[in-house]
PDB file of C-alpha atoms in Angstrom:
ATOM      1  CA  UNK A   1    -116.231 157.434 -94.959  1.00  0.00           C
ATOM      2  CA  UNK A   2    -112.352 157.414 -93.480  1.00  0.00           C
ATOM      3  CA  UNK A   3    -110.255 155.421 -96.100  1.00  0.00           C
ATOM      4  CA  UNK A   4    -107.561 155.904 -94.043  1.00  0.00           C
ATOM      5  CA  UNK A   5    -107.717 154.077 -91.174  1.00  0.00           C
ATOM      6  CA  UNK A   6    -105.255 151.701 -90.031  1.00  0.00           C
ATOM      7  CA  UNK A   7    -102.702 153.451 -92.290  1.00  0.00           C
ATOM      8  CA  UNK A   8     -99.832 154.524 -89.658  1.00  0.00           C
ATOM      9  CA  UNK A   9     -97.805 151.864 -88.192  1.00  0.00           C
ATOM     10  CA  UNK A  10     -97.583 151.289 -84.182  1.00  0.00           C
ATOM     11  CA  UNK A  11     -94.932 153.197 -83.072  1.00  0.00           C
ATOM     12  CA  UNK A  12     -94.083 149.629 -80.574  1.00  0.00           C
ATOM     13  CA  UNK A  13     -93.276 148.081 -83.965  1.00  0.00           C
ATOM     14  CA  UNK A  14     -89.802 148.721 -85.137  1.00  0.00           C
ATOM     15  CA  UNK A  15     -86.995 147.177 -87.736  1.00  0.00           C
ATOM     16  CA  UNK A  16     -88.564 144.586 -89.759  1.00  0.00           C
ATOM     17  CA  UNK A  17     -91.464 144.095 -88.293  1.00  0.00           C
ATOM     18  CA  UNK A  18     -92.711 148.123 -89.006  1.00  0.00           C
ATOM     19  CA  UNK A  19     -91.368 147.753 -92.419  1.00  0.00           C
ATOM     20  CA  UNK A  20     -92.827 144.993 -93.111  1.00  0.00           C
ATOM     21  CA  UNK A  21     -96.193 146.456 -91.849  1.00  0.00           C
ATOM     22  CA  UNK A  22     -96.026 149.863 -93.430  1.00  0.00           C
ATOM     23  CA  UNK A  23     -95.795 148.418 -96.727  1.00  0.00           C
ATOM     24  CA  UNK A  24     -99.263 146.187 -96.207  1.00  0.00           C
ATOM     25  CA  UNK A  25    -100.627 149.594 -94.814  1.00  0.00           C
ATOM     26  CA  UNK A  26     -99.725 151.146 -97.897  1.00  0.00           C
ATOM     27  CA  UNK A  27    -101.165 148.637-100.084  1.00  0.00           C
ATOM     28  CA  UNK A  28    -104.167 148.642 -97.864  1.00  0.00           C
ATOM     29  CA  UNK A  29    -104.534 152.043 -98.347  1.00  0.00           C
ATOM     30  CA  UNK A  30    -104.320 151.672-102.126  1.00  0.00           C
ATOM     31  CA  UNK A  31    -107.098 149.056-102.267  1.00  0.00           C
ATOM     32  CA  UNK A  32    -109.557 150.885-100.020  1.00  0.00           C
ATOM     33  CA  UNK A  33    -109.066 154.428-101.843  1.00  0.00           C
ATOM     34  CA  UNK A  34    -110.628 152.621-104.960  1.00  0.00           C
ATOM     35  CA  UNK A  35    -114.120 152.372-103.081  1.00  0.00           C
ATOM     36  CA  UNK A  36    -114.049 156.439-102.441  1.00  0.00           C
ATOM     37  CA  UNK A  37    -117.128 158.326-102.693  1.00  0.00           C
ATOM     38  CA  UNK A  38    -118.870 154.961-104.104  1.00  0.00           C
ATOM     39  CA  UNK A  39    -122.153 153.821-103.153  1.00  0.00           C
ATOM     40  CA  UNK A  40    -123.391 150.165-101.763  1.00  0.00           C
ATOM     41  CA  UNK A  41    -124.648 149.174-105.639  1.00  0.00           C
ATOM     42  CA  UNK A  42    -121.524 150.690-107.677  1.00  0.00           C
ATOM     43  CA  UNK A  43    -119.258 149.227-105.414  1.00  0.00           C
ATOM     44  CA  UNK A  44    -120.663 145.797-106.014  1.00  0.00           C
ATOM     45  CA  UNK A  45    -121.090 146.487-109.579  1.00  0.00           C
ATOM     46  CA  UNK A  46    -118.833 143.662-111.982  1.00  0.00           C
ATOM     47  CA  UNK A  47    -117.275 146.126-114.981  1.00  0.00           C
ATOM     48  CA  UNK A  48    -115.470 142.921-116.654  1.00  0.00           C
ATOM     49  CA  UNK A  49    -116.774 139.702-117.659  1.00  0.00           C
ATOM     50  CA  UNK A  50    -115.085 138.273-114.509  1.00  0.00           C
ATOM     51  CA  UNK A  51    -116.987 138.114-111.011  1.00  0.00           C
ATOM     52  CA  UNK A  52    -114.312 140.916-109.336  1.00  0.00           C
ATOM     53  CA  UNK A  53    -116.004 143.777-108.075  1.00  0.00           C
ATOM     54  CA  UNK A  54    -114.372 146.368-105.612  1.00  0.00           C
ATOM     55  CA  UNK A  55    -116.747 145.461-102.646  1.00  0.00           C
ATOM     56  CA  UNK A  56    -116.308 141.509-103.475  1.00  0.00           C
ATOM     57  CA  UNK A  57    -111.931 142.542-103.791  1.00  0.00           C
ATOM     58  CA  UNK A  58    -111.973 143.937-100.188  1.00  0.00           C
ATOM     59  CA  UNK A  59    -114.153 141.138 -99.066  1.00  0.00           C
ATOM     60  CA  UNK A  60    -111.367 138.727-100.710  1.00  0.00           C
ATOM     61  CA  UNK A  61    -108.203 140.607 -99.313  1.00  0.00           C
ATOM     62  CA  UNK A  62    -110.037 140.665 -95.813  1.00  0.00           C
ATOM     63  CA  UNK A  63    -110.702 136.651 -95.738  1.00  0.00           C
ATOM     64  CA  UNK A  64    -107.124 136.238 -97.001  1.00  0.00           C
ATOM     65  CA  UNK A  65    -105.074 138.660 -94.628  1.00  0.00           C
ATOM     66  CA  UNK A  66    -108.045 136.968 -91.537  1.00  0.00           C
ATOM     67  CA  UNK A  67    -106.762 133.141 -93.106  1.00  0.00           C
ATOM     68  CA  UNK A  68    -102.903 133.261 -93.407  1.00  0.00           C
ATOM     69  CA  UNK A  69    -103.104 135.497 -90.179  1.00  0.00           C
ATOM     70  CA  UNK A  70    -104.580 132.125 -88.790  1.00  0.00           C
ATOM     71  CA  UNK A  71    -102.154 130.155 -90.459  1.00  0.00           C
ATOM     72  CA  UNK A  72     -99.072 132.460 -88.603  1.00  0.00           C
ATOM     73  CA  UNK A  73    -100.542 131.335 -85.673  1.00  0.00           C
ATOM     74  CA  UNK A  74    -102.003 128.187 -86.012  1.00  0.00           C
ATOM     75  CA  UNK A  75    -100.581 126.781 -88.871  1.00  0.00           C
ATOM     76  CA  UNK A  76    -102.370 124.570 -91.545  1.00  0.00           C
ATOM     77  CA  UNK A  77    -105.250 123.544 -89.244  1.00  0.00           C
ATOM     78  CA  UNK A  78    -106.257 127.201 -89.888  1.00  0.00           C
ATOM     79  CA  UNK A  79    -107.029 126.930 -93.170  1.00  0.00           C
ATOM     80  CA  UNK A  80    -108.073 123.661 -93.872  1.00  0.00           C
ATOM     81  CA  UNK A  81    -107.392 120.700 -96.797  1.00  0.00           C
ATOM     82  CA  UNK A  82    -107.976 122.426 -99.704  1.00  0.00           C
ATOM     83  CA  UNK A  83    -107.892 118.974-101.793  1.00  0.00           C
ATOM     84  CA  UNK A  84    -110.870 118.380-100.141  1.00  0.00           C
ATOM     85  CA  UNK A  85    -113.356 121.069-100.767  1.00  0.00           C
ATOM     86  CA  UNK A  86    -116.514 119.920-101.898  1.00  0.00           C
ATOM     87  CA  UNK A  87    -118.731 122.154-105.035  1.00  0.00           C
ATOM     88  CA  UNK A  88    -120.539 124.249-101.789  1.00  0.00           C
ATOM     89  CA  UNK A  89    -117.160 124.817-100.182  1.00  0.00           C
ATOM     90  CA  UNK A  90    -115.987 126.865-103.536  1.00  0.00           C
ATOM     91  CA  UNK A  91    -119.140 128.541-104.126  1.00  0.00           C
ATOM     92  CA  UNK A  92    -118.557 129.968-100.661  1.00  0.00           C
ATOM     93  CA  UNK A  93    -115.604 131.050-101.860  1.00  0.00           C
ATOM     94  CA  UNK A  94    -116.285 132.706-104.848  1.00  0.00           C
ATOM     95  CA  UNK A  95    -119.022 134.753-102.945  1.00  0.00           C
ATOM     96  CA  UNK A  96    -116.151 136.437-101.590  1.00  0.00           C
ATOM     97  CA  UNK A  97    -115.641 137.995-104.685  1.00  0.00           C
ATOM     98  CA  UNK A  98    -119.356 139.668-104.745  1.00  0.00           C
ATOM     99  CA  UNK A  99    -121.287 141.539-102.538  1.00  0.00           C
ATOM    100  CA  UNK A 100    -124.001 140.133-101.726  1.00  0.00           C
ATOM    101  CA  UNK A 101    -127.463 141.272-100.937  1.00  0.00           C
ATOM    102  CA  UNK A 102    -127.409 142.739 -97.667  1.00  0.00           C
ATOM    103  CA  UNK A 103    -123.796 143.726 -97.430  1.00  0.00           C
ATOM    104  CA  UNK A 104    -122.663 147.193 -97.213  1.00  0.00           C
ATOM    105  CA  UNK A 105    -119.276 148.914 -98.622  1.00  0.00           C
ATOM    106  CA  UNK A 106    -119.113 150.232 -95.107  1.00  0.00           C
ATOM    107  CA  UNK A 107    -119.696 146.345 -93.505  1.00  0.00           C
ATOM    108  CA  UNK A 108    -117.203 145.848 -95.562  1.00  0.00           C
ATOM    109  CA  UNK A 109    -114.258 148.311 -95.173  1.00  0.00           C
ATOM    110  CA  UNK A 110    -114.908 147.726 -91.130  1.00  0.00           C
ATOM    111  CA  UNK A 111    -114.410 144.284 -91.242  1.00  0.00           C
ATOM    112  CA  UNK A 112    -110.953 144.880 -93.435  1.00  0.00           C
ATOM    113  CA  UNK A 113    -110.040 147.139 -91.052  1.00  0.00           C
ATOM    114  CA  UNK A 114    -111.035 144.815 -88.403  1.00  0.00           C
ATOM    115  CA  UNK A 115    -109.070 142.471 -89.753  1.00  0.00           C
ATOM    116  CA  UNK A 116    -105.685 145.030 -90.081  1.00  0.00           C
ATOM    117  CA  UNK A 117    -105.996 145.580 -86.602  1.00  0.00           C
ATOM    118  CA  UNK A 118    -105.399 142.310 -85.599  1.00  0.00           C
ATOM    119  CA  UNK A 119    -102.852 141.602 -88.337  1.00  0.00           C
ATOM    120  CA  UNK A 120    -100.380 144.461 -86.506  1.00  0.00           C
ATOM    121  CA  UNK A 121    -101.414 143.173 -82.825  1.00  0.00           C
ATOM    122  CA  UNK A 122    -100.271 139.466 -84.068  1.00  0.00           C
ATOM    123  CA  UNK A 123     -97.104 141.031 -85.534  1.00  0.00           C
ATOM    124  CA  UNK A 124     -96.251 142.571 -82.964  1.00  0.00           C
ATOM    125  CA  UNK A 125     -96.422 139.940 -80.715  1.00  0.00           C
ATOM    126  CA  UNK A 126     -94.550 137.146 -82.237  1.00  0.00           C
ATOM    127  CA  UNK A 127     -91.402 135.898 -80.821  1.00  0.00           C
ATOM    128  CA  UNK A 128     -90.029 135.142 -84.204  1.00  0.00           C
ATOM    129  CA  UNK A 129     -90.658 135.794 -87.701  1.00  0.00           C
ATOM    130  CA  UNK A 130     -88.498 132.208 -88.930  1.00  0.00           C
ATOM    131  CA  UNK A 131     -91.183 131.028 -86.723  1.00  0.00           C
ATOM    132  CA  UNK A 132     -93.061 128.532 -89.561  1.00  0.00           C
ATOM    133  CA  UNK A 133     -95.485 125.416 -90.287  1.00  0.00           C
ATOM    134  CA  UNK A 134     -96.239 123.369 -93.159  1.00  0.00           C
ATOM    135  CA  UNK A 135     -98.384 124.900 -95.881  1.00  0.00           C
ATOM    136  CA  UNK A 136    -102.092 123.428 -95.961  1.00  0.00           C
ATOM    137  CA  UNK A 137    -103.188 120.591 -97.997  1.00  0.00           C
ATOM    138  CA  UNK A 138    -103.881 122.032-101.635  1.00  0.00           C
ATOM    139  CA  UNK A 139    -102.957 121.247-105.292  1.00  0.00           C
ATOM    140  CA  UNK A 140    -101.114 124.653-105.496  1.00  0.00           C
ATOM    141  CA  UNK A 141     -98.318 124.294-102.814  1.00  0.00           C
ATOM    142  CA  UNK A 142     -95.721 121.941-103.360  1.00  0.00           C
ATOM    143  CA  UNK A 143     -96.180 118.798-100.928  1.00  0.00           C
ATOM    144  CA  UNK A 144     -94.186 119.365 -97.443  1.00  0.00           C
ATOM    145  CA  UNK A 145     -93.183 122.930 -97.848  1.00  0.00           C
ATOM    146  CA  UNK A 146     -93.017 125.235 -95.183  1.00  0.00           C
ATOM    147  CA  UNK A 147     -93.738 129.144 -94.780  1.00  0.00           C
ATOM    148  CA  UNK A 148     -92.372 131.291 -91.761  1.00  0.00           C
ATOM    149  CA  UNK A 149     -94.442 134.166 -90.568  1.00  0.00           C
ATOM    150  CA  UNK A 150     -91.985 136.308 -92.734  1.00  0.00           C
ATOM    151  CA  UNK A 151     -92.739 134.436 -95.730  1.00  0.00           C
ATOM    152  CA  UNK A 152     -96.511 134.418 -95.187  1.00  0.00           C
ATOM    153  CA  UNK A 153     -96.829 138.223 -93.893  1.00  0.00           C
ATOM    154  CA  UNK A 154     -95.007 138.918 -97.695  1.00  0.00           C
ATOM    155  CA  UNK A 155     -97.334 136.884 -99.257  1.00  0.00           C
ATOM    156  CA  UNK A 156    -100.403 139.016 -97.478  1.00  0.00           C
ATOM    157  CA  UNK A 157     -98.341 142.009 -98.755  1.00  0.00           C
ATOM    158  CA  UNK A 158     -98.443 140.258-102.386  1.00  0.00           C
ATOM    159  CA  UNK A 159    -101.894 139.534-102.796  1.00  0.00           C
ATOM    160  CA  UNK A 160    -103.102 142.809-101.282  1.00  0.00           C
ATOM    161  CA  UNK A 161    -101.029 144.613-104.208  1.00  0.00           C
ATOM    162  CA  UNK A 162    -102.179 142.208-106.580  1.00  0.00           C
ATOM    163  CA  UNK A 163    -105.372 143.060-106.295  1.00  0.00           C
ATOM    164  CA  UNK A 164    -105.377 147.130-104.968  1.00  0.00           C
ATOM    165  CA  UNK A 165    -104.180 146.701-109.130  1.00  0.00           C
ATOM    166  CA  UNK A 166    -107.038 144.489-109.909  1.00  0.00           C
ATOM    167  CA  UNK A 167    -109.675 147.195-107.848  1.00  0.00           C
ATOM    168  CA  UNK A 168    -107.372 150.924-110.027  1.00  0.00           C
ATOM    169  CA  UNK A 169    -108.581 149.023-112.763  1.00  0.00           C
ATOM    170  CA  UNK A 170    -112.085 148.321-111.933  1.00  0.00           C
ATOM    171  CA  UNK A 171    -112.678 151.592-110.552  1.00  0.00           C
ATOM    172  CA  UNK A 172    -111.239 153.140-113.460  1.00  0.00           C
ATOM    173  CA  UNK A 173    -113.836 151.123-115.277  1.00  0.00           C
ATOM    174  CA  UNK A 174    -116.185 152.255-113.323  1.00  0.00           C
ATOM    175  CA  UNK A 175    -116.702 155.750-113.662  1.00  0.00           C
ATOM    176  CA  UNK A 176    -113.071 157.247-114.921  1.00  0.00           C
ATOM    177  CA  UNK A 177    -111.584 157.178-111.409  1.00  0.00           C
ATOM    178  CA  UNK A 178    -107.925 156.701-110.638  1.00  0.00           C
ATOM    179  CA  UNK A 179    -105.954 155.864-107.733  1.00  0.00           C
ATOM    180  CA  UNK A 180    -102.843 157.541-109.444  1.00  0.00           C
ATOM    181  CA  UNK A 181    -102.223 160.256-111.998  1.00  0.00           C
TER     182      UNK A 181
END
């Protein structure tokens, strides 16, 4: 299985722009080296109390990067009014966090890189990064703020090193594997 796709950075993509997408490669990178050499079954496997497996953590990252991606170019529409989820809409949600029957580590990583793919196409395509739209309805943003597409890409860049930490520590779990050292 290539880990390694989507790592380099479009050479069409300087200043900025390339920084700002080599470092999400990077972190990308980090995240999908966890699921080396796994299979299907220890990939969804849960080694904390918590739902977080590393399948279900690349499922999560991908539906993030795919969503605020949205957001960039759509704005809050995108995404939706959080505030008014209903009990199905969040169990949806958490099944991000799993694998579920059926799914495969390679479904999976595709679909993440998929989802990269389209990230650096967008990115490199945008006539501004101050470019920006009201954040979405939800009880975790304060009410009328705004992100630019500089703001949001950093927050992509956040949450995919958030949890490429969250996924060391699972695989390490796991069977003694680490990312580092």
């Amino acid at each position: 299985m290539n880990t390694t796709k989507n790592a380099p950075t479009p050479t069409l993509t300087t200043g900025e722009r390339a920084d700002l997408l080599e470092t999400l490669a990077k972190h990308r990178q980090f995240l999908r080296f966890t699921t080396r050499d796994l299979t299907d079954e220890r990939a969804g496997q849960r080694t904390t109390v918590s739902e977080l497996c590393l399948g279900g953590l690349i499922k999560h990252v991908t539906s993030v990067e795919r969503n605020w991606v949205d957001f960039i170019q759509n704005g809050p529409s995108a995404m939706g009014d959080f505030t008014a989820m209903t009990e199905e809409d969040w169990a949806r949600r958490a099944d991000e966090f799993r694998m579920l029957p059926g799914e495969t580590l390679a479904d999976v990583l595709a679909a993440y890189a998929e989802t990269a793919d389209r990230t650096t196409e967008v990115v490199a395509a945008l006539p501004d990064l101050d470019a920006s739209h009201p954040l979405p309805k939800a009880p975790w943003f304060q009410a009328d703020a705004r992100w630019s597409a500089r703001r949001t890409l950093l927050h992509i860049i956040a949450e995919t090193a958030q949890h490429a930490g969250h996924a060391d520590i699972i695989r390490e779990s796991l069977d003694g594997a680490k990312s580092m050292g």
